[in-house]
């Protein structure tokens, strides 16, 4: 019987997925565990695994096409099975009618569907009874097996699956509690997977570079010689039982209108074109999702990269060490010939790129902040003459180079301590006034914006803040941040002064009530003691959530901040 494959919800914020690449084509045999496609979500590029066995009969979404969560993307069934009626029902959105027809196919009936609603209900209950009897008969007793399944843990609040970057242990190795057995790439960073079991590594279920969803089995640790195959069989049966009610629900859900059969022919004709890479096998480019994403961000063809992973698979380190200069001459030669034969002047042209899932979620969250939180803005000029002198003096003896941004972070933390109402959050039915001060530091990366957090900033010295800011900034750009590095901010600073921006306003970063936008230091004419003199001025703008912070409260904070930066000795006390 044909089964509809729908777009799963791969993260807590995911609303739709983009088919980055199909790894199977219509007519291919599919087994449980096979990777059907690579899906780009708002967090990462993940692999879509099949839980069905059969033949891929229909592909309903083209590569680079987006489909909402629970939307139909493919159909798997028996080879040669007629799915025309199912396709018509999907196209027309008739989920309930397609459900009745599928039920009749299961029963081997060919007559028209009955208008009596009571009879199908009785038939459904009859069909469910033997299924229950079969499942109880297939239960496997694993009480005598001294082994433990190791599953993929949830390593961040937004993680839906993890990719095994590398195995640090192999089958047969002795494992002790606390040993690191693998490195796992999540949607945020690469983390270490620690064992909490003692025993022998009996089984590895996920190869390096492959992904597995949360709670998916990745390994088995136990007594040497334990029958882990029996344990895997029991787990598989348990999983199939838990999926049964979900499959029933899927049939009853309404489905989105999808392209019909002719589009699958286009997919079949596209598939053979992917065989040019030396790191490909059977038309599939052998590269981890992270490697593909990094290559796309760096702007070069991943098929030119030589893989060093297992079986020639392209992994993160290959992309990082790849020099595209060697590949440029050939690419330039091939693209130069048509231009040389037909030069044009003033030709209109443009390039369009689909919005990445990360950019979509940034747009969504900032739009929610902008339109849900009533923003108002307070701007103040700060004379930085003494700050410049103090910085020069401190850098003569400081173990790390102190920047003006470090001074702003320290001064802001001190000002928050004196104006605690700014260090707050709107929680709907209550306001939270944070007694700790964790300052988020906006860092621009190629994919968008990350905000690592300097914790307890008010109790740290300028040297400590400087060292921590540099470390977190580097980790953000190298995608090495851990959850503890980006969680818990109570106030955020965004500094564009180093880009030559004199003044700007920033959108509040939830759950904070305020964000400080810092411009550059500009040499200008100021009035001092009734005389016009040259001075160094920096403009700062405080964006405030008016539900929490009023104008007088925000103004008091800026006045305190101004006093601290204009006399920086006070922030050292």
Coordinates of C-alpha atoms in Angstrom, one line a residue:
X1 CA 0.0 0.0 0.0
X2 CA 1.3 3.4 -1.0
X3 CA 2.4 5.7 1.9
X4 CA 2.5 9.5 1.7
X5 CA 5.8 11.1 2.9
X6 CA 5.3 14.4 4.5
X7 CA 7.7 17.2 5.6
X8 CA 8.6 16.6 9.2
X9 CA 9.0 19.3 11.8
X10 CA 12.8 19.2 12.3
X11 CA 13.1 22.1 14.8
X12 CA 10.9 23.9 17.3
X13 CA 10.8 27.0 15.1
X14 CA 10.5 25.3 11.7
X15 CA 7.5 26.2 9.6
X16 CA 8.7 24.9 6.2
X17 CA 11.6 23.1 4.7
X18 CA 13.5 23.5 1.4
X19 CA 14.5 20.4 -0.6
X20 CA 18.3 21.1 -1.0
X21 CA 18.8 17.8 -2.9
X22 CA 17.1 14.6 -3.7
X23 CA 19.3 11.6 -3.1
X24 CA 16.7 9.1 -4.6
X25 CA 14.8 9.3 -7.8
X26 CA 11.5 7.9 -8.9
X27 CA 11.7 4.1 -9.4
X28 CA 14.5 3.6 -6.8
X29 CA 14.0 1.0 -4.2
X30 CA 13.9 2.4 -0.7
X31 CA 14.6 0.7 2.7
X32 CA 14.0 2.0 6.2
X33 CA 17.0 4.2 7.2
X34 CA 17.8 5.3 3.6
X35 CA 18.3 9.0 3.1
X36 CA 15.7 10.3 0.7
X37 CA 16.7 14.0 0.5
X38 CA 18.6 16.8 2.2
X39 CA 16.3 19.4 3.7
X40 CA 17.3 23.0 4.6
X41 CA 15.5 24.2 7.7
X42 CA 15.8 27.5 9.5
X43 CA 18.7 26.1 11.5
X44 CA 20.7 23.7 9.4
X45 CA 20.7 21.4 6.4
X46 CA 19.5 17.9 7.6
X47 CA 19.0 14.5 6.0
X48 CA 15.4 13.2 5.5
X49 CA 15.4 9.5 6.5
X50 CA 12.8 7.0 5.2
X51 CA 10.9 4.9 7.6
X52 CA 9.1 3.0 4.9
X53 CA 10.2 0.2 2.6
X54 CA 9.2 0.0 -1.1
X55 CA 9.7 1.9 -4.3
X56 CA 9.8 5.7 -4.7
X57 CA 6.7 6.2 -6.8
X58 CA 6.3 10.0 -6.8
X59 CA 8.3 13.2 -6.0
X60 CA 6.1 16.2 -5.4
X61 CA 8.7 18.9 -4.7
X62 CA 11.5 20.0 -6.9
X63 CA 15.0 20.7 -5.6
X64 CA 15.2 24.2 -4.1
X65 CA 11.4 24.1 -3.7
X66 CA 9.9 24.9 -0.3
X67 CA 7.1 22.9 1.4
X68 CA 5.3 23.6 4.7
X69 CA 5.6 21.3 7.6
X70 CA 3.3 18.2 7.1
X71 CA 3.1 19.0 3.3
X72 CA 3.3 16.1 0.9
X73 CA 6.8 15.6 -0.6
X74 CA 6.8 12.0 -1.9
X75 CA 5.0 8.7 -2.1
X76 CA 6.5 5.3 -1.5
X77 CA 4.7 2.0 -2.3
X78 CA 4.9 -1.3 -4.2
X79 CA 6.6 -1.3 -7.5
X80 CA 4.1 -0.8 -10.3
X81 CA 1.3 0.3 -7.9
X82 CA -1.2 2.7 -9.4
X83 CA -1.3 5.9 -7.4
X84 CA -3.3 8.0 -9.9
X85 CA -6.3 8.2 -7.6
X86 CA -4.1 9.2 -4.7
X87 CA -2.4 11.9 -6.7
X88 CA -5.8 13.3 -7.8
X89 CA -6.9 13.4 -4.2
X90 CA -3.7 15.1 -3.1
X91 CA -4.1 17.7 -5.9
X92 CA -7.7 18.3 -4.9
X93 CA -7.0 18.4 -1.2
X94 CA -9.5 15.7 -0.5
X95 CA -7.8 14.0 2.5
X96 CA -10.8 12.3 3.8
X97 CA -11.8 10.8 0.5
X98 CA -8.3 9.5 -0.1
X99 CA -8.3 7.9 3.3
X100 CA -11.5 5.9 2.5
X101 CA -10.0 4.8 -0.9
X102 CA -6.8 3.7 0.8
X103 CA -8.8 1.7 3.3
X104 CA -10.7 0.0 0.5
X105 CA -7.4 -0.9 -1.3
X106 CA -6.2 -2.5 1.9
X107 CA -9.4 -4.7 1.9
X108 CA -9.0 -5.5 -1.8
X109 CA -12.3 -3.9 -2.7
X110 CA -13.0 -2.2 -6.1
X111 CA -16.6 -1.0 -5.7
X112 CA -17.5 2.7 -5.2
X113 CA -17.2 4.1 -1.6
X114 CA -20.2 3.7 0.6
X115 CA -22.2 6.6 1.7
X116 CA -23.0 4.9 5.0
X117 CA -20.6 6.4 7.6
X118 CA -21.2 3.7 10.3
X119 CA -19.9 0.8 8.2
X120 CA -16.4 2.1 7.7
X121 CA -16.1 2.7 11.4
X122 CA -16.9 -0.9 12.2
X123 CA -14.5 -2.1 9.5
X124 CA -11.7 0.1 11.0
X125 CA -12.2 -1.4 14.5
X126 CA -12.1 -4.9 13.0
X127 CA -8.9 -4.1 11.3
X128 CA -7.3 -2.7 14.4
X129 CA -7.8 -5.9 16.5
X130 CA -5.6 -8.3 14.5
X131 CA -2.9 -5.6 14.4
X132 CA -2.8 -5.5 18.2
X133 CA -2.5 -9.2 18.4
X134 CA 0.3 -9.2 15.9
X135 CA 2.3 -6.6 17.8
X136 CA 2.0 -8.3 21.1
X137 CA 3.1 -11.6 19.5
X138 CA 6.2 -9.9 18.1
X139 CA 7.4 -8.4 21.4
X140 CA 11.0 -9.2 22.2
X141 CA 12.2 -9.9 25.7
X142 CA 15.5 -8.0 26.3
X143 CA 15.7 -8.4 30.1
X144 CA 18.6 -10.9 29.8
X145 CA 20.7 -8.6 27.6
X146 CA 23.4 -6.7 29.5
X147 CA 23.7 -3.7 27.1
X148 CA 22.4 -0.2 26.7
X149 CA 21.3 1.8 23.7
X150 CA 23.0 5.1 23.2
X151 CA 20.7 7.6 21.6
X152 CA 21.2 11.1 20.2
X153 CA 20.7 13.6 23.0
X154 CA 19.1 17.0 22.6
X155 CA 22.2 19.3 23.0
X156 CA 20.5 22.7 22.4
X157 CA 17.0 24.1 22.7
X158 CA 16.5 24.2 19.0
X159 CA 18.3 21.0 18.0
X160 CA 16.2 18.5 16.0
X161 CA 19.0 16.1 14.9
X162 CA 22.8 15.8 15.1
X163 CA 25.5 14.9 12.6
X164 CA 28.3 12.6 13.7
X165 CA 31.4 14.6 12.8
X166 CA 33.8 11.9 14.0
X167 CA 33.9 8.8 16.1
X168 CA 36.6 8.8 18.8
X169 CA 36.0 5.1 19.7
X170 CA 35.6 2.1 17.5
X171 CA 33.7 -1.2 17.8
X172 CA 35.4 -3.4 20.4
X173 CA 36.9 -0.6 22.4
X174 CA 36.5 -0.5 26.2
X175 CA 34.4 2.4 27.4
X176 CA 34.3 4.0 30.8
X177 CA 31.8 6.5 32.1
X178 CA 33.0 10.0 31.2
X179 CA 34.8 8.9 28.0
X180 CA 34.2 11.0 24.9
X181 CA 33.0 8.6 22.2
X182 CA 32.1 11.0 19.3
X183 CA 31.9 14.6 18.2
X184 CA 28.4 15.8 17.1
X185 CA 27.6 18.7 14.9
X186 CA 24.3 20.4 15.9
X187 CA 22.5 23.4 14.4
X188 CA 24.7 25.7 16.6
X189 CA 28.1 24.1 17.2
X190 CA 30.2 20.9 17.3
X191 CA 30.0 19.3 20.7
X192 CA 31.4 16.2 22.4
X193 CA 29.2 13.2 23.1
X194 CA 30.1 11.7 26.6
X195 CA 29.4 8.2 27.6
X196 CA 27.6 7.5 30.9
X197 CA 28.0 3.7 30.6
X198 CA 30.8 1.3 31.3
X199 CA 31.4 -1.6 29.0
X200 CA 32.4 -2.5 25.4
X201 CA 31.4 -0.5 22.3
X202 CA 29.4 -3.3 20.6
X203 CA 27.7 -1.4 17.8
X204 CA 27.9 1.8 15.8
X205 CA 24.7 2.7 14.0
X206 CA 25.6 6.0 12.3
X207 CA 28.6 6.6 10.0
X208 CA 30.8 9.7 10.2
X209 CA 29.1 12.6 8.3
X210 CA 25.6 11.1 8.7
X211 CA 22.8 12.6 10.7
X212 CA 20.3 11.1 13.2
X213 CA 17.3 12.7 14.8
X214 CA 17.0 13.2 18.6
X215 CA 16.5 9.9 20.4
X216 CA 17.7 7.9 17.4
X217 CA 20.0 5.0 18.1
X218 CA 23.7 5.8 17.4
X219 CA 25.5 3.1 19.3
X220 CA 25.3 0.2 21.8
X221 CA 27.5 -0.2 24.9
X222 CA 27.4 -3.3 27.0
X223 CA 28.9 -6.6 28.1
X224 CA 31.3 -8.2 25.6
X225 CA 29.4 -10.7 23.5
X226 CA 25.9 -9.4 24.4
X227 CA 23.2 -10.1 21.8
X228 CA 22.8 -6.5 20.7
X229 CA 21.0 -7.6 17.5
X230 CA 18.1 -8.7 19.7
X231 CA 18.2 -5.3 21.4
X232 CA 18.0 -3.5 18.0
X233 CA 15.1 -5.7 16.9
X234 CA 13.2 -4.8 20.0
X235 CA 13.9 -1.1 19.5
X236 CA 12.7 -1.3 15.9
X237 CA 9.5 -3.0 16.9
X238 CA 8.9 -0.4 19.6
X239 CA 9.4 2.4 17.1
X240 CA 7.0 0.8 14.5
X241 CA 4.3 0.6 17.2
X242 CA 4.7 4.2 18.2
X243 CA 4.5 5.3 14.6
X244 CA 1.2 3.4 13.8
X245 CA -1.2 6.1 15.3
X246 CA 0.9 8.8 13.7
X247 CA 0.4 7.2 10.3
X248 CA -3.4 7.1 10.9
X249 CA -3.3 10.8 11.7
X250 CA -1.3 11.6 8.6
X251 CA -4.0 10.0 6.4
X252 CA -6.7 12.1 8.0
X253 CA -4.8 15.4 7.7
X254 CA -5.5 17.7 4.8
X255 CA -2.6 17.9 2.3
X256 CA -1.2 20.8 0.4
X257 CA -1.7 21.0 -3.4
X258 CA 1.5 19.6 -5.0
X259 CA 2.8 19.2 -8.6
X260 CA 1.5 16.2 -10.4
X261 CA 3.3 13.3 -12.0
X262 CA 5.0 15.1 -14.9
X263 CA 7.4 16.9 -12.4
X264 CA 8.8 13.6 -11.2
X265 CA 10.0 13.0 -14.8
X266 CA 12.0 16.3 -14.5
X267 CA 13.6 15.0 -11.3
X268 CA 14.6 11.8 -13.1
X269 CA 16.2 13.6 -15.9
X270 CA 18.1 15.9 -13.5
X271 CA 19.6 13.1 -11.4
X272 CA 22.3 11.8 -13.8
X273 CA 23.9 15.2 -14.0
X274 CA 25.3 14.9 -10.4
X275 CA 28.0 12.4 -11.3
X276 CA 30.8 14.7 -12.2
X277 CA 32.4 14.9 -8.8
X278 CA 35.2 12.5 -7.7
X279 CA 33.6 12.4 -4.3
X280 CA 30.3 11.1 -5.7
X281 CA 28.8 7.6 -5.8
X282 CA 25.7 6.5 -7.8
X283 CA 24.9 10.1 -8.6
X284 CA 25.1 11.3 -5.0
X285 CA 27.7 13.8 -3.9
X286 CA 29.4 12.3 -0.8
X287 CA 29.6 15.3 1.5
X288 CA 28.3 16.2 4.9
X289 CA 25.5 18.8 5.1
X290 CA 27.8 21.1 7.1
X291 CA 30.5 20.9 4.3
X292 CA 27.9 21.7 1.6
X293 CA 26.6 24.7 3.6
X294 CA 30.1 26.0 4.2
X295 CA 31.0 25.6 0.5
X296 CA 27.9 27.5 -0.5
X297 CA 28.6 30.3 2.0
X298 CA 32.2 30.6 0.7
X299 CA 30.9 30.7 -2.9
X300 CA 32.7 27.8 -4.6
X301 CA 31.7 24.5 -6.2
X302 CA 31.9 21.7 -3.6
X303 CA 32.4 19.2 -6.4
X304 CA 35.9 20.6 -6.9
X305 CA 36.9 19.7 -3.3
X306 CA 38.7 16.4 -2.6
X307 CA 37.2 14.5 0.2
X308 CA 39.3 13.1 3.0
X309 CA 36.5 11.3 4.9
X310 CA 35.5 7.7 4.8
X311 CA 35.1 6.6 1.1
X312 CA 36.2 10.0 -0.2
X313 CA 33.4 11.9 1.7
X314 CA 33.9 15.6 1.8
X315 CA 33.9 16.9 5.4
X316 CA 34.3 20.2 7.2
X317 CA 38.1 20.2 7.3
X318 CA 38.2 19.7 3.5
X319 CA 36.2 22.8 2.8
X320 CA 38.2 24.8 5.3
X321 CA 41.5 23.8 3.7
X322 CA 40.3 24.1 0.1
X323 CA 42.0 26.7 -2.1
X324 CA 39.6 27.7 -4.9
X325 CA 42.4 29.6 -6.7
X326 CA 43.5 26.5 -8.5
X327 CA 40.1 25.9 -9.9
X328 CA 39.5 29.5 -11.0
X329 CA 41.5 29.5 -14.3
X330 CA 39.4 26.7 -15.8
X331 CA 36.2 28.3 -14.6
X332 CA 37.2 31.6 -16.0
X333 CA 38.2 30.1 -19.4
X334 CA 34.8 28.4 -19.8
X335 CA 32.9 31.6 -18.9
X336 CA 35.1 34.0 -20.8
X337 CA 34.5 32.5 -24.3
X338 CA 30.8 33.5 -24.8
X339 CA 31.5 36.9 -23.3
X340 CA 34.4 37.5 -25.8
X341 CA 32.4 36.5 -28.8
X342 CA 29.4 38.8 -28.0
X343 CA 30.4 41.7 -25.7
X344 CA 27.5 43.9 -24.4
X345 CA 27.5 47.3 -22.8
X346 CA 24.9 48.5 -20.3
X347 CA 22.9 45.2 -20.3
X348 CA 20.4 44.9 -17.5
X349 CA 20.9 41.8 -15.3
X350 CA 20.1 40.6 -11.8
X351 CA 20.6 37.6 -9.6
X352 CA 18.0 36.1 -7.2
X353 CA 18.7 33.9 -4.3
X354 CA 16.2 32.0 -2.2
X355 CA 16.1 33.2 1.4
X356 CA 18.0 30.9 3.7
X357 CA 16.1 29.3 6.6
X358 CA 18.4 31.2 9.1
X359 CA 17.6 34.5 7.5
X360 CA 13.9 33.7 7.5
X361 CA 13.9 33.0 11.3
X362 CA 15.9 36.2 11.9
X363 CA 13.4 38.2 9.9
X364 CA 10.5 36.5 11.8
X365 CA 11.9 37.1 15.3
X366 CA 13.0 40.7 14.7
X367 CA 9.6 41.5 13.0
X368 CA 7.9 40.1 16.1
X369 CA 10.1 42.2 18.4
X370 CA 9.6 45.4 16.3
X371 CA 5.8 45.1 16.0
X372 CA 4.9 43.5 19.4
X373 CA 7.2 45.6 21.6
X374 CA 6.5 49.3 21.3
X375 CA 10.0 50.7 20.7
X376 CA 11.1 54.2 21.5
X377 CA 14.6 55.6 21.1
X378 CA 16.9 57.8 23.2
X379 CA 20.1 59.3 21.7
X380 CA 23.0 60.9 23.6
X381 CA 26.4 62.3 22.7
X382 CA 29.3 61.2 24.9
X383 CA 32.7 63.0 24.9
X384 CA 35.3 60.3 24.6
X385 CA 38.5 62.4 25.1
X386 CA 39.2 61.0 28.6
X387 CA 38.2 57.5 27.4
X388 CA 40.8 57.7 24.6
X389 CA 43.5 58.8 27.1
X390 CA 42.6 56.1 29.6
X391 CA 42.6 53.3 26.9
X392 CA 46.0 54.3 25.7
X393 CA 47.3 54.3 29.2
X394 CA 45.7 50.9 30.1
X395 CA 47.0 49.2 26.9
X396 CA 50.5 49.9 28.0
X397 CA 50.2 47.5 30.9
X398 CA 47.2 45.4 30.0
X399 CA 47.8 41.7 29.1
X400 CA 45.3 42.0 26.3
X401 CA 44.5 44.9 24.1
X402 CA 41.4 46.7 25.4
X403 CA 39.0 48.1 22.8
X404 CA 36.4 50.9 23.1
X405 CA 33.7 48.2 22.8
X406 CA 35.2 46.6 25.9
X407 CA 34.9 49.9 27.7
X408 CA 31.3 50.3 26.6
X409 CA 30.4 46.8 27.8
X410 CA 32.0 47.5 31.2
X411 CA 30.4 50.9 31.6
X412 CA 27.0 49.6 30.5
X413 CA 27.2 46.8 33.1
X414 CA 28.0 49.4 35.8
X415 CA 25.2 51.6 34.6
X416 CA 22.7 48.7 34.7
X417 CA 23.7 48.0 38.3
X418 CA 22.8 51.6 39.2
X419 CA 19.6 51.5 37.0
X420 CA 18.2 47.9 37.5
X421 CA 14.8 48.6 35.9
X422 CA 16.6 48.7 32.5
X423 CA 18.0 45.2 33.2
X424 CA 14.5 43.6 32.8
X425 CA 12.1 41.5 30.6
X426 CA 8.4 41.7 29.7
X427 CA 6.8 38.3 30.4
X428 CA 3.2 39.2 29.5
X429 CA 1.5 39.0 32.9
X430 CA 4.6 40.1 34.9
X431 CA 7.9 42.0 34.6
X432 CA 11.2 40.2 35.5
X433 CA 13.9 42.4 37.0
X434 CA 17.2 40.5 36.6
X435 CA 19.6 40.8 39.5
X436 CA 22.4 39.4 37.5
X437 CA 23.9 41.2 34.5
X438 CA 24.6 39.2 31.3
X439 CA 25.4 41.4 28.4
X440 CA 24.8 40.1 24.8
X441 CA 27.3 41.2 22.2
X442 CA 26.0 41.2 18.7
X443 CA 28.5 39.6 16.2
X444 CA 28.0 39.6 12.5
X445 CA 28.7 36.2 10.7
X446 CA 28.2 35.2 7.1
X447 CA 24.8 33.6 7.7
X448 CA 23.4 36.4 9.8
X449 CA 23.8 37.5 13.4
X450 CA 24.8 35.7 16.6
X451 CA 24.7 37.2 20.1
X452 CA 27.2 35.5 22.5
X453 CA 26.8 36.5 26.1
X454 CA 29.4 37.9 28.6
X455 CA 28.1 36.7 32.0
X456 CA 28.3 38.8 35.2
X457 CA 29.9 41.6 33.2
X458 CA 29.6 44.0 36.1
X459 CA 32.0 41.9 38.3
X460 CA 34.7 41.4 35.6
X461 CA 37.7 43.6 34.9
X462 CA 38.3 45.3 31.6
X463 CA 41.0 42.8 30.8
X464 CA 38.7 39.9 31.5
X465 CA 35.9 41.4 29.4
X466 CA 38.3 42.0 26.5
X467 CA 39.7 38.5 26.6
X468 CA 36.2 37.0 26.8
X469 CA 34.8 39.2 24.0
X470 CA 37.6 38.2 21.7
X471 CA 37.2 34.5 22.5
X472 CA 33.4 34.5 22.0
X473 CA 33.7 36.6 18.8
X474 CA 36.1 34.1 17.3
X475 CA 34.0 31.1 18.3
X476 CA 30.9 32.7 16.8
X477 CA 32.6 33.2 13.4
X478 CA 34.0 29.6 13.5
X479 CA 30.6 28.1 14.5
X480 CA 32.1 26.8 17.8
X481 CA 29.7 28.4 20.2
X482 CA 28.1 26.2 22.9
X483 CA 24.6 26.7 24.2
X484 CA 25.9 28.3 27.4
X485 CA 27.7 30.9 25.2
X486 CA 24.5 32.3 23.6
X487 CA 21.8 31.9 26.3
X488 CA 20.7 34.1 29.2
X489 CA 21.3 37.7 27.9
X490 CA 19.6 40.4 30.0
X491 CA 20.9 43.4 27.9
X492 CA 22.4 43.7 24.4
X493 CA 24.9 45.9 22.8
X494 CA 25.3 46.4 19.0
X495 CA 28.4 48.3 17.9
X496 CA 28.7 49.5 14.3
X497 CA 31.3 52.2 15.1
X498 CA 34.1 50.1 13.6
X499 CA 32.3 50.2 10.2
X500 CA 32.2 54.0 10.1
X501 CA 28.6 54.4 11.3
X502 CA 28.0 57.6 13.3
X503 CA 24.5 56.8 14.6
X504 CA 21.8 54.1 14.2
X505 CA 18.9 52.5 16.0
X506 CA 18.7 48.7 16.8
X507 CA 15.8 46.4 17.2
X508 CA 15.4 44.9 20.7
X509 CA 16.8 41.4 21.1
X510 CA 14.1 39.4 23.1
X511 CA 13.8 38.8 26.0
X512 CA 15.7 42.0 26.8
X513 CA 13.8 45.2 27.4
X514 CA 16.6 47.4 25.9
X515 CA 19.4 47.3 23.3
X516 CA 22.2 49.9 23.0
X517 CA 23.3 50.9 19.5
X518 CA 26.9 52.3 19.5
X519 CA 28.3 54.5 16.8
X520 CA 31.8 55.5 15.9
X521 CA 34.0 58.1 17.7
X522 CA 34.1 61.2 15.5
X523 CA 36.4 64.2 15.9
X524 CA 34.3 67.3 15.8
X525 CA 34.0 70.9 17.1
X526 CA 32.5 71.1 20.6
X527 CA 31.9 73.8 23.1
X528 CA 33.9 73.5 26.3
X529 CA 34.0 76.2 29.0
X530 CA 32.4 78.7 26.6
X531 CA 35.1 78.0 23.9
X532 CA 35.0 76.0 20.7
X533 CA 37.5 73.2 20.8
X534 CA 38.2 70.0 18.9
X535 CA 36.8 67.0 20.7
X536 CA 36.0 63.3 20.2
X537 CA 32.3 62.5 20.3
X538 CA 30.5 59.1 20.2
X539 CA 26.7 58.8 19.8
X540 CA 24.7 56.0 21.4
X541 CA 21.0 55.2 21.0
X542 CA 19.0 53.2 23.5
X543 CA 16.1 51.3 22.1
X544 CA 13.5 50.7 24.8
X545 CA 10.4 48.5 25.2
X546 CA 7.9 51.0 26.4
X547 CA 5.9 48.2 28.2
X548 CA 8.8 47.9 30.7
X549 CA 11.0 50.9 30.5
X550 CA 9.7 54.5 30.5
X551 CA 11.5 57.5 29.1
X552 CA 12.7 58.8 32.4
X553 CA 14.2 55.3 33.3
X554 CA 16.0 55.0 30.0
X555 CA 17.3 58.6 30.2
X556 CA 18.7 58.0 33.7
X557 CA 20.6 54.9 32.4
X558 CA 22.1 56.9 29.5
X559 CA 23.1 59.8 31.9
X560 CA 24.9 57.2 34.1
X561 CA 26.6 55.6 31.1
X562 CA 27.7 59.1 29.8
X563 CA 29.2 59.9 33.2
X564 CA 31.2 56.6 33.4
X565 CA 32.6 56.9 29.9
X566 CA 33.5 60.6 30.2
X567 CA 35.4 59.8 33.4
X568 CA 36.4 56.1 32.9
X569 CA 38.4 55.9 36.2
X570 CA 34.9 55.4 37.8
X571 CA 34.4 52.0 36.0
X572 CA 37.7 50.7 37.4
X573 CA 36.5 51.0 41.0

